[in-house]
Amino acid sequence: MLSKSEMDGLATKKAASPPPTYDGGGERKGVGYYRNWAAFFLLGTINNLPYVIINSSAKILADSLGEDQYVSLVMFGNVALGLITKGTSTLLSVINFPPYWFRFLINGLLMLGGLLGVAFATNFWVAFAAILIAGSSATFGESLTLGYLRNHDRRMVNAWSSGTGFAGVAGACLYIMLTCIAGRIVSNDTSRKHGLMSMNRISFLSALPMVLVYWFAYFILIPRPKKKELPSIDEKDPKTIQDVEESVTAHQSRRSLIEEAIDEEETKPLLSSQHVAPAMELRHSKLSLMAIRIWRCWKLTFWLSFNLSAVYAFEYTVRSVASQARPQIEYNPLACPELYSALQLCYQAGVFVSRSSLSLVKIRRVEVLTVLQCLNMVVWILQAVFKFLPVYVLPSYMVFVGLLGGASYANIFYILRTDWKFPDADREVCINLSALSITIGILSGTLFELGLQKVLLNHFDNEF
């Protein structure tokens, strides 16, 4: 048997020499692997599909309801409740209640309510309320699924990432297809507003059956995770005893952050004996432990969260200023495809490719992606002002913007899912905290573009 000092030394050695971060891991690629991969791909696709359709339809939606000046407000509403929903998801992960099946059921109902509300809205503010609901389903579902992934093969992160990327391509393609149809309707209809409202209704109602596929993927395709059983111990077998000791030691070296927080509190000296009881109550208070856990996880994930938030802020600024990258005469709403929607499709194509690339290439230095995306934002802002790039360059450049954004997303969440420095017991909380930074980035990028539009772009756009 190993002595306590020997086991402590082994734990220190294991902590100092972490296992390789980017290994395949998990089960062999049998039928079960591909079934789960397809299920998480579907979850990612359908979770983001209403969000993409709303963003792609922002101009037609606002115009059809007589509020064409509120296009940016449509995109803002799609993420406005993101901090609340992701914060709620993080809290539910900490308390581990309600069960996952109930959370996936509720998220599907949010999708249905949002899509139906937008489809049958009679004025802009009813549609805006429905957009808040639909957008909250995308952000809540993202945090929910990323946390749920900790119970499955780490390679399923690639399936989810690929699915969310494909949602962008599918949603943008659907929007372009419906816009081409709408162009014929509007050109032959005496009421332009009626044609746009009909197109609106068709696009959102066509997405309703996807909610059933979402529930099918979770409740039917994905098997419930099996509980790990401890091995039986043969006291006469030295090898078995050594294996169990090493397993216990490895577990101790990856203890939950909450346990470490308790240890830190226990090492603090007390002023006098009368403080013992209050200190014990505070130390074991659920709220106190929860706050300690979240704070420690936040410090662990800060650098990754910062990069993720910055990349999203930069790329959403790019996506917004793309509406002024060329003279307004080139943005013909009756064209098939219209220039702005075509650029959005190029962006989504880049996101899809890079979010599906983990099996081919993995990037640990995610800050490089952040810097490159910042440079892209500067170039696109200058393009919106001076329009120096010809129109045929813009599609490929927008693909590059999507590639960087998707690569940052996929690699950051893969690191969170697999890196040794995030304890298994707290990995879901770390993932949910990082997911919050996406919403922060999108909101920051949207607000920055609105200010840029008012202060700079409107002035220069009138000159071209």
Coordinates of C-alpha atoms in Angstrom, one line a residue:
M1 CA 0.0 0.0 0.0
L2 CA 1.1 3.6 -0.7
S3 CA 1.7 5.9 2.3
K4 CA -0.1 9.2 2.5
S5 CA 3.1 11.1 1.7
E6 CA 3.8 8.9 -1.4
M7 CA 0.2 9.4 -2.6
D8 CA 0.5 13.2 -2.1
G9 CA 3.7 13.1 -4.1
L10 CA 2.1 11.2 -6.9
A11 CA -0.8 13.6 -7.0
T12 CA 1.6 16.5 -7.3
K13 CA 3.5 14.8 -10.1
K14 CA 0.3 14.1 -12.0
A15 CA -0.9 17.7 -11.6
A16 CA 2.4 19.0 -12.9
S17 CA 2.4 16.7 -15.9
P18 CA -1.1 16.8 -17.3
P19 CA -2.3 14.4 -19.9
P20 CA -2.3 15.5 -23.6
T21 CA -5.1 18.0 -24.2
Y22 CA -6.1 17.2 -27.8
D23 CA -6.6 13.4 -27.9
G24 CA -9.5 11.8 -29.5
G25 CA -10.7 9.9 -26.4
G26 CA -14.1 8.4 -26.0
E27 CA -15.7 5.3 -27.5
R28 CA -14.7 3.7 -30.8
K29 CA -16.4 4.9 -33.9
G30 CA -19.2 2.4 -34.1
V31 CA -22.9 2.8 -34.8
G32 CA -23.4 4.5 -31.5
Y33 CA -20.8 7.1 -32.2
Y34 CA -22.3 8.1 -35.5
R35 CA -25.8 8.1 -34.1
N36 CA -24.7 10.5 -31.3
W37 CA -22.8 12.6 -33.8
A38 CA -25.9 13.0 -36.0
A39 CA -28.0 13.8 -32.9
F40 CA -25.7 16.6 -31.7
F41 CA -25.4 17.9 -35.2
L42 CA -29.2 18.1 -35.4
L43 CA -29.4 19.8 -32.0
G44 CA -26.9 22.4 -33.1
T45 CA -28.6 23.0 -36.5
I46 CA -32.1 23.4 -35.2
N47 CA -31.1 25.3 -32.0
N48 CA -29.7 28.2 -34.2
L49 CA -32.0 28.0 -37.2
P50 CA -34.7 30.4 -35.9
Y51 CA -32.0 32.8 -34.8
V52 CA -30.4 32.8 -38.3
I53 CA -33.8 33.2 -40.1
I54 CA -34.7 36.2 -38.0
N55 CA -31.4 37.9 -38.6
S56 CA -31.6 37.1 -42.3
S57 CA -35.2 38.4 -42.5
A58 CA -34.5 41.6 -40.4
K59 CA -35.0 44.0 -43.3
I60 CA -38.1 42.4 -44.8
L61 CA -39.6 41.9 -41.3
A62 CA -39.2 45.5 -40.3
D63 CA -40.4 46.7 -43.7
S64 CA -43.5 44.5 -43.9
L65 CA -44.6 45.9 -40.5
G66 CA -44.1 49.5 -41.5
E67 CA -41.0 50.1 -39.4
D68 CA -38.1 49.9 -41.8
Q69 CA -35.9 52.1 -39.5
Y70 CA -35.9 49.3 -36.9
V71 CA -33.8 46.7 -38.8
S72 CA -31.0 46.9 -36.3
L73 CA -33.5 46.6 -33.4
V74 CA -34.5 43.2 -34.9
M75 CA -31.0 41.9 -34.6
F76 CA -30.6 43.4 -31.1
G77 CA -33.8 41.7 -29.9
N78 CA -32.5 38.4 -31.1
V79 CA -29.8 38.5 -28.4
A80 CA -31.2 41.0 -25.9
L81 CA -32.2 38.4 -23.3
G82 CA -29.0 36.3 -23.9
L83 CA -27.3 37.4 -20.6
I84 CA -30.4 36.4 -18.6
T85 CA -31.0 33.1 -20.3
K86 CA -27.3 32.1 -20.2
G87 CA -27.1 33.2 -16.6
T88 CA -30.1 31.1 -15.8
S89 CA -28.6 28.1 -17.6
T90 CA -25.4 28.6 -15.6
L91 CA -27.4 28.7 -12.3
L92 CA -29.3 25.6 -13.2
S93 CA -26.0 23.8 -13.9
V94 CA -24.7 24.8 -10.5
I95 CA -27.8 23.5 -8.6
N96 CA -28.3 20.6 -11.1
F97 CA -32.0 21.1 -11.3
P98 CA -34.4 20.7 -13.1
P99 CA -33.3 17.6 -15.1
Y100 CA -31.9 17.9 -18.6
W101 CA -35.0 16.4 -20.3
F102 CA -37.2 19.1 -18.8
R103 CA -34.8 21.9 -19.9
F104 CA -34.7 20.6 -23.5
L105 CA -38.5 20.4 -23.5
I106 CA -38.9 24.0 -22.4
N107 CA -36.4 25.2 -24.9
G108 CA -38.3 23.6 -27.7
L109 CA -41.5 25.3 -26.5
L110 CA -39.7 28.6 -26.6
M111 CA -38.8 28.0 -30.2
L112 CA -42.4 27.2 -31.1
G113 CA -43.7 30.3 -29.3
G114 CA -41.2 32.6 -30.9
L115 CA -41.7 31.4 -34.4
L116 CA -45.5 31.5 -34.2
G117 CA -45.5 34.9 -32.6
V118 CA -43.3 36.4 -35.4
A119 CA -45.3 34.7 -38.1
F120 CA -48.7 36.1 -37.0
A121 CA -47.6 39.4 -35.6
T122 CA -49.9 42.3 -36.5
N123 CA -47.5 45.1 -35.6
F124 CA -43.7 45.5 -35.0
W125 CA -43.8 45.4 -31.2
V126 CA -45.7 42.1 -31.1
A127 CA -43.1 40.8 -33.5
F128 CA -40.3 42.2 -31.3
A129 CA -41.7 40.4 -28.2
A130 CA -41.8 37.2 -30.2
I131 CA -38.2 37.8 -31.4
L132 CA -37.1 38.1 -27.7
I133 CA -38.6 34.7 -27.1
A134 CA -37.1 33.0 -30.2
G135 CA -33.7 34.6 -29.5
S136 CA -33.7 33.4 -25.9
S137 CA -34.3 29.8 -27.0
A138 CA -31.1 30.0 -29.1
T139 CA -28.9 31.3 -26.2
F140 CA -30.5 29.1 -23.6
G141 CA -30.2 26.1 -25.8
E142 CA -26.5 26.8 -26.5
S143 CA -25.6 26.9 -22.9
L144 CA -27.8 23.9 -22.1
T145 CA -26.2 21.7 -24.8
L146 CA -22.6 22.8 -24.2
G147 CA -23.1 21.8 -20.5
Y148 CA -24.8 18.6 -21.4
L149 CA -21.9 17.6 -23.6
R150 CA -19.7 17.0 -20.6
N151 CA -21.5 13.8 -20.1
H152 CA -20.6 12.5 -23.6
D153 CA -17.6 11.8 -25.8
R154 CA -15.5 14.9 -26.2
R155 CA -15.7 14.5 -30.0
M156 CA -19.3 15.4 -29.9
V157 CA -18.2 19.0 -29.4
N158 CA -17.3 18.9 -33.1
A159 CA -20.8 17.6 -34.0
W160 CA -22.5 20.4 -32.1
S161 CA -20.2 23.1 -33.6
S162 CA -20.7 21.7 -37.1
G163 CA -24.4 21.8 -36.6
T164 CA -24.5 25.4 -35.4
G165 CA -22.4 26.3 -38.4
F166 CA -24.7 24.4 -40.8
A167 CA -27.7 26.3 -39.3
G168 CA -26.2 29.5 -40.6
V169 CA -25.8 28.1 -44.1
A170 CA -29.2 26.5 -44.1
G171 CA -31.0 29.6 -42.7
A172 CA -29.2 32.0 -45.1
C173 CA -30.0 29.7 -48.1
L174 CA -33.6 29.5 -47.0
Y175 CA -33.9 33.2 -46.7
I176 CA -32.3 33.8 -50.1
M177 CA -34.6 31.2 -51.7
L178 CA -37.7 32.8 -50.1
T179 CA -36.5 36.3 -51.0
C180 CA -36.3 35.3 -54.7
I181 CA -39.8 34.0 -54.5
A182 CA -40.9 37.2 -52.6
G183 CA -39.4 39.3 -55.4
R184 CA -41.8 37.7 -57.9
I185 CA -44.7 38.2 -55.5
V186 CA -43.9 41.8 -54.8
S187 CA -43.4 42.7 -58.4
N188 CA -46.8 41.3 -59.4
D189 CA -48.8 42.3 -56.3
T190 CA -50.3 45.7 -56.1
S191 CA -49.7 45.7 -52.4
R192 CA -46.0 45.5 -51.6
K193 CA -46.6 45.3 -47.9
H194 CA -49.0 42.3 -48.3
G195 CA -46.4 40.4 -50.4
L196 CA -43.7 41.0 -47.8
M197 CA -46.0 39.9 -44.9
S198 CA -46.9 36.7 -46.8
M199 CA -43.2 36.0 -47.4
N200 CA -42.6 36.6 -43.7
R201 CA -45.3 34.2 -42.6
I202 CA -44.1 31.4 -45.0
S203 CA -40.5 31.7 -43.8
F204 CA -41.2 31.3 -40.1
L205 CA -44.0 28.7 -40.4
S206 CA -41.7 26.6 -42.6
A207 CA -39.3 26.3 -39.6
L208 CA -41.9 24.9 -37.1
P209 CA -41.5 21.2 -37.9
M210 CA -37.8 21.5 -37.0
V211 CA -38.8 21.7 -33.3
L212 CA -40.1 18.1 -33.5
V213 CA -36.8 17.0 -35.0
Y214 CA -35.0 18.8 -32.1
W215 CA -37.0 16.8 -29.5
F216 CA -36.5 13.6 -31.5
A217 CA -32.7 14.1 -31.5
Y218 CA -32.5 14.5 -27.7
F219 CA -35.2 12.1 -26.5
I220 CA -34.8 9.3 -29.0
L221 CA -31.4 9.4 -30.7
I222 CA -29.1 10.3 -27.7
P223 CA -28.9 7.5 -25.1
R224 CA -28.8 8.6 -21.5
P225 CA -25.2 8.7 -20.1
K226 CA -24.3 5.6 -18.1
K227 CA -23.2 6.0 -14.5
K228 CA -19.6 5.0 -13.9
E229 CA -19.2 2.1 -11.5
L230 CA -16.2 1.6 -9.2
P231 CA -14.1 -1.5 -9.9
S232 CA -14.2 -4.4 -7.4
I233 CA -11.1 -4.7 -5.3
D234 CA -9.2 -7.9 -4.8
E235 CA -7.1 -7.2 -1.6
K236 CA -4.8 -10.0 -2.5
D237 CA -4.0 -8.6 -6.0
P238 CA -1.2 -5.9 -5.7
K239 CA -1.9 -4.7 -9.2
T240 CA -5.6 -4.1 -8.5
I241 CA -4.8 -2.2 -5.3
Q242 CA -2.2 0.0 -7.2
D243 CA -4.7 0.7 -10.0
V244 CA -7.3 1.8 -7.5
E245 CA -4.8 4.0 -5.5
E246 CA -3.7 5.7 -8.7
S247 CA -7.3 6.2 -9.8
V248 CA -8.2 7.8 -6.4
T249 CA -5.0 9.9 -6.5
A250 CA -5.9 11.2 -10.0
H251 CA -9.4 12.0 -8.9
Q252 CA -8.0 14.0 -5.9
S253 CA -5.7 15.9 -8.2
R254 CA -8.7 17.1 -10.2
R255 CA -10.9 17.9 -7.2
S256 CA -13.9 20.2 -7.6
L257 CA -13.1 23.9 -7.2
I258 CA -15.8 24.1 -4.6
E259 CA -13.8 21.7 -2.4
E260 CA -10.7 23.8 -2.9
A261 CA -12.7 26.8 -1.9
I262 CA -13.8 25.1 1.3
D263 CA -10.2 24.1 2.1
E264 CA -9.1 27.8 1.7
E265 CA -11.8 28.9 4.1
E266 CA -10.7 26.3 6.6
T267 CA -7.1 27.5 6.6
K268 CA -8.1 31.0 7.6
P269 CA -7.5 31.7 11.4
L270 CA -10.5 32.6 13.5
L271 CA -10.4 35.6 15.8
S272 CA -11.9 33.9 18.8
S273 CA -13.9 30.9 19.8
Q274 CA -17.2 32.8 19.7
H275 CA -16.7 33.2 15.9
V276 CA -16.5 29.4 15.2
A277 CA -20.2 28.8 14.8
P278 CA -20.9 31.8 12.5
A279 CA -17.9 31.0 10.4
M280 CA -19.0 27.4 10.0
E281 CA -22.4 28.5 8.9
L282 CA -21.0 30.9 6.4
R283 CA -18.5 28.4 5.1
H284 CA -21.1 25.8 4.4
S285 CA -23.8 28.1 3.2
K286 CA -25.0 27.1 -0.2
L287 CA -25.1 30.6 -1.5
S288 CA -21.6 31.3 -0.3
L289 CA -20.2 28.1 -1.9
M290 CA -22.0 28.8 -5.1
A291 CA -20.5 32.3 -5.3
I292 CA -17.0 31.0 -4.6
R293 CA -17.4 28.3 -7.3
I294 CA -18.6 30.7 -9.9
W295 CA -15.9 33.3 -9.1
R296 CA -13.1 30.7 -9.3
C297 CA -14.5 29.3 -12.6
W298 CA -14.7 32.8 -14.0
K299 CA -11.0 33.4 -13.2
L300 CA -10.1 30.2 -14.9
T301 CA -12.0 31.0 -18.1
F302 CA -11.4 34.7 -18.3
W303 CA -8.8 34.7 -21.1
L304 CA -10.8 32.3 -23.3
S305 CA -14.0 34.2 -22.6
F306 CA -12.4 37.5 -23.4
N307 CA -11.2 36.2 -26.8
L308 CA -14.6 34.7 -27.6
S309 CA -16.4 37.9 -26.7
A310 CA -14.0 40.1 -28.7
V311 CA -14.2 37.9 -31.8
Y312 CA -18.0 38.0 -31.8
A313 CA -18.0 41.8 -31.3
F314 CA -15.6 42.3 -34.2
E315 CA -17.5 40.0 -36.6
Y316 CA -21.0 41.3 -35.8
T317 CA -19.7 44.8 -36.5
V318 CA -18.4 43.5 -39.9
R319 CA -21.8 41.9 -40.6
S320 CA -23.6 45.1 -39.9
V321 CA -21.4 47.5 -41.9
A322 CA -21.5 45.1 -44.8
S323 CA -24.9 46.8 -45.6
Q324 CA -22.9 49.9 -46.6
A325 CA -19.8 48.3 -48.2
R326 CA -21.0 49.3 -51.6
P327 CA -23.1 52.2 -53.0
Q328 CA -26.8 51.8 -52.0
I329 CA -27.9 51.5 -55.6
E330 CA -26.2 48.0 -55.7
Y331 CA -28.5 46.7 -52.8
N332 CA -31.6 45.9 -54.9
P333 CA -34.2 44.1 -52.7
L334 CA -35.7 42.5 -55.8
A335 CA -32.4 41.1 -57.0
C336 CA -31.9 37.3 -56.7
P337 CA -29.8 37.2 -54.5
E338 CA -29.7 40.6 -53.0
L339 CA -26.1 41.7 -52.2
Y340 CA -26.4 41.9 -48.4
S341 CA -28.1 38.5 -48.0
A342 CA -25.5 37.0 -50.3
L343 CA -22.7 38.4 -48.1
Q344 CA -24.4 36.9 -45.1
L345 CA -24.5 33.5 -46.8
C346 CA -20.7 33.8 -47.5
Y347 CA -20.2 34.5 -43.8
Q348 CA -22.2 31.5 -42.7
A349 CA -20.4 29.3 -45.1
G350 CA -17.1 30.2 -43.5
V351 CA -18.4 29.6 -40.1
F352 CA -19.7 26.2 -41.1
V353 CA -16.4 25.1 -42.5
S354 CA -14.3 26.2 -39.6
R355 CA -16.7 24.9 -36.9
S356 CA -16.4 21.5 -38.6
S357 CA -12.6 21.5 -38.8
L358 CA -11.7 20.2 -35.3
S359 CA -11.0 16.7 -36.7
L360 CA -8.4 18.2 -39.1
V361 CA -6.8 21.1 -37.2
K362 CA -6.9 22.4 -33.6
I363 CA -5.7 25.9 -32.5
R364 CA -4.6 26.6 -29.0
R365 CA -3.4 30.2 -29.6
V366 CA -6.9 31.5 -30.0
E367 CA -5.7 35.1 -29.5
V368 CA -4.2 35.0 -33.0
L369 CA -7.7 34.6 -34.4
T370 CA -8.9 37.5 -32.3
V371 CA -6.2 39.9 -33.6
L372 CA -6.9 38.9 -37.2
Q373 CA -10.7 39.5 -36.7
C374 CA -10.0 42.9 -35.3
L375 CA -8.0 43.8 -38.4
N376 CA -10.9 42.5 -40.5
M377 CA -13.3 44.8 -38.7
V378 CA -11.0 47.9 -39.3
V379 CA -10.8 47.0 -43.1
W380 CA -14.6 46.6 -43.4
I381 CA -15.3 49.9 -41.6
L382 CA -12.9 51.7 -44.0
Q383 CA -14.6 49.9 -46.9
A384 CA -18.0 51.2 -45.7
V385 CA -16.5 54.7 -45.7
F386 CA -14.3 54.8 -48.9
K387 CA -15.7 51.7 -50.8
F388 CA -12.2 51.0 -52.3
L389 CA -12.7 47.2 -52.7
P390 CA -14.6 46.0 -55.8
V391 CA -17.8 44.1 -55.3
Y392 CA -16.4 40.8 -56.5
V393 CA -13.8 40.7 -53.7
L394 CA -16.3 41.1 -50.9
P395 CA -17.8 37.5 -50.9
S396 CA -14.5 35.8 -50.5
Y397 CA -13.4 38.3 -47.8
M398 CA -16.7 37.7 -45.9
V399 CA -15.9 33.9 -46.0
F400 CA -12.6 34.7 -44.3
V401 CA -14.4 36.6 -41.6
G402 CA -16.7 33.6 -41.0
L403 CA -13.7 31.2 -40.9
L404 CA -12.0 33.1 -38.1
G405 CA -15.2 33.4 -36.1
G406 CA -16.1 29.7 -36.4
A407 CA -12.6 28.6 -35.6
S408 CA -12.5 30.7 -32.4
Y409 CA -15.8 29.3 -31.3
A410 CA -15.0 25.6 -32.0
N411 CA -11.5 25.7 -30.5
I412 CA -12.3 27.6 -27.4
F413 CA -15.1 25.2 -26.5
Y414 CA -13.0 22.2 -27.3
I415 CA -10.3 23.5 -24.9
L416 CA -13.0 24.0 -22.2
R417 CA -14.2 20.5 -22.8
T418 CA -10.9 18.7 -22.8
D419 CA -8.2 20.8 -21.0
W420 CA -6.9 19.3 -17.8
K421 CA -6.9 22.6 -15.9
F422 CA -10.7 22.7 -15.8
P423 CA -11.8 20.1 -13.2
D424 CA -14.5 17.7 -14.4
A425 CA -16.8 18.6 -11.5
D426 CA -16.8 22.2 -12.5
R427 CA -16.4 21.9 -16.3
E428 CA -20.1 22.6 -17.1
V429 CA -20.0 25.8 -15.0
C430 CA -16.9 27.0 -16.8
I431 CA -18.5 26.2 -20.2
N432 CA -21.6 28.2 -19.3
L433 CA -19.7 31.2 -18.1
S434 CA -17.7 31.3 -21.4
A435 CA -21.0 31.0 -23.3
L436 CA -22.1 34.2 -21.6
S437 CA -19.2 36.0 -23.3
I438 CA -20.8 35.3 -26.7
T439 CA -23.8 37.4 -25.9
I440 CA -21.7 40.1 -24.4
G441 CA -19.7 40.2 -27.6
I442 CA -22.8 40.3 -29.9
L443 CA -24.4 43.1 -27.8
S444 CA -21.2 45.1 -27.8
G445 CA -20.8 44.7 -31.5
T446 CA -24.4 45.7 -32.2
L447 CA -24.2 48.8 -30.0
F448 CA -20.8 49.8 -31.4
E449 CA -22.2 49.6 -35.0
L450 CA -25.3 51.6 -34.0
G451 CA -23.0 54.4 -32.6
L452 CA -20.7 54.1 -35.7
Q453 CA -23.7 54.4 -38.0
K454 CA -25.0 57.5 -36.3
V455 CA -21.6 59.3 -35.9
L456 CA -19.7 58.3 -39.1
L457 CA -21.3 56.0 -41.6
N458 CA -24.5 57.9 -42.4
H459 CA -22.5 61.0 -43.3
F460 CA -20.2 59.2 -45.7
D461 CA -22.9 57.0 -47.1
N462 CA -24.8 60.0 -48.3
E463 CA -21.8 61.1 -50.4
F464 CA -21.6 57.8 -52.4

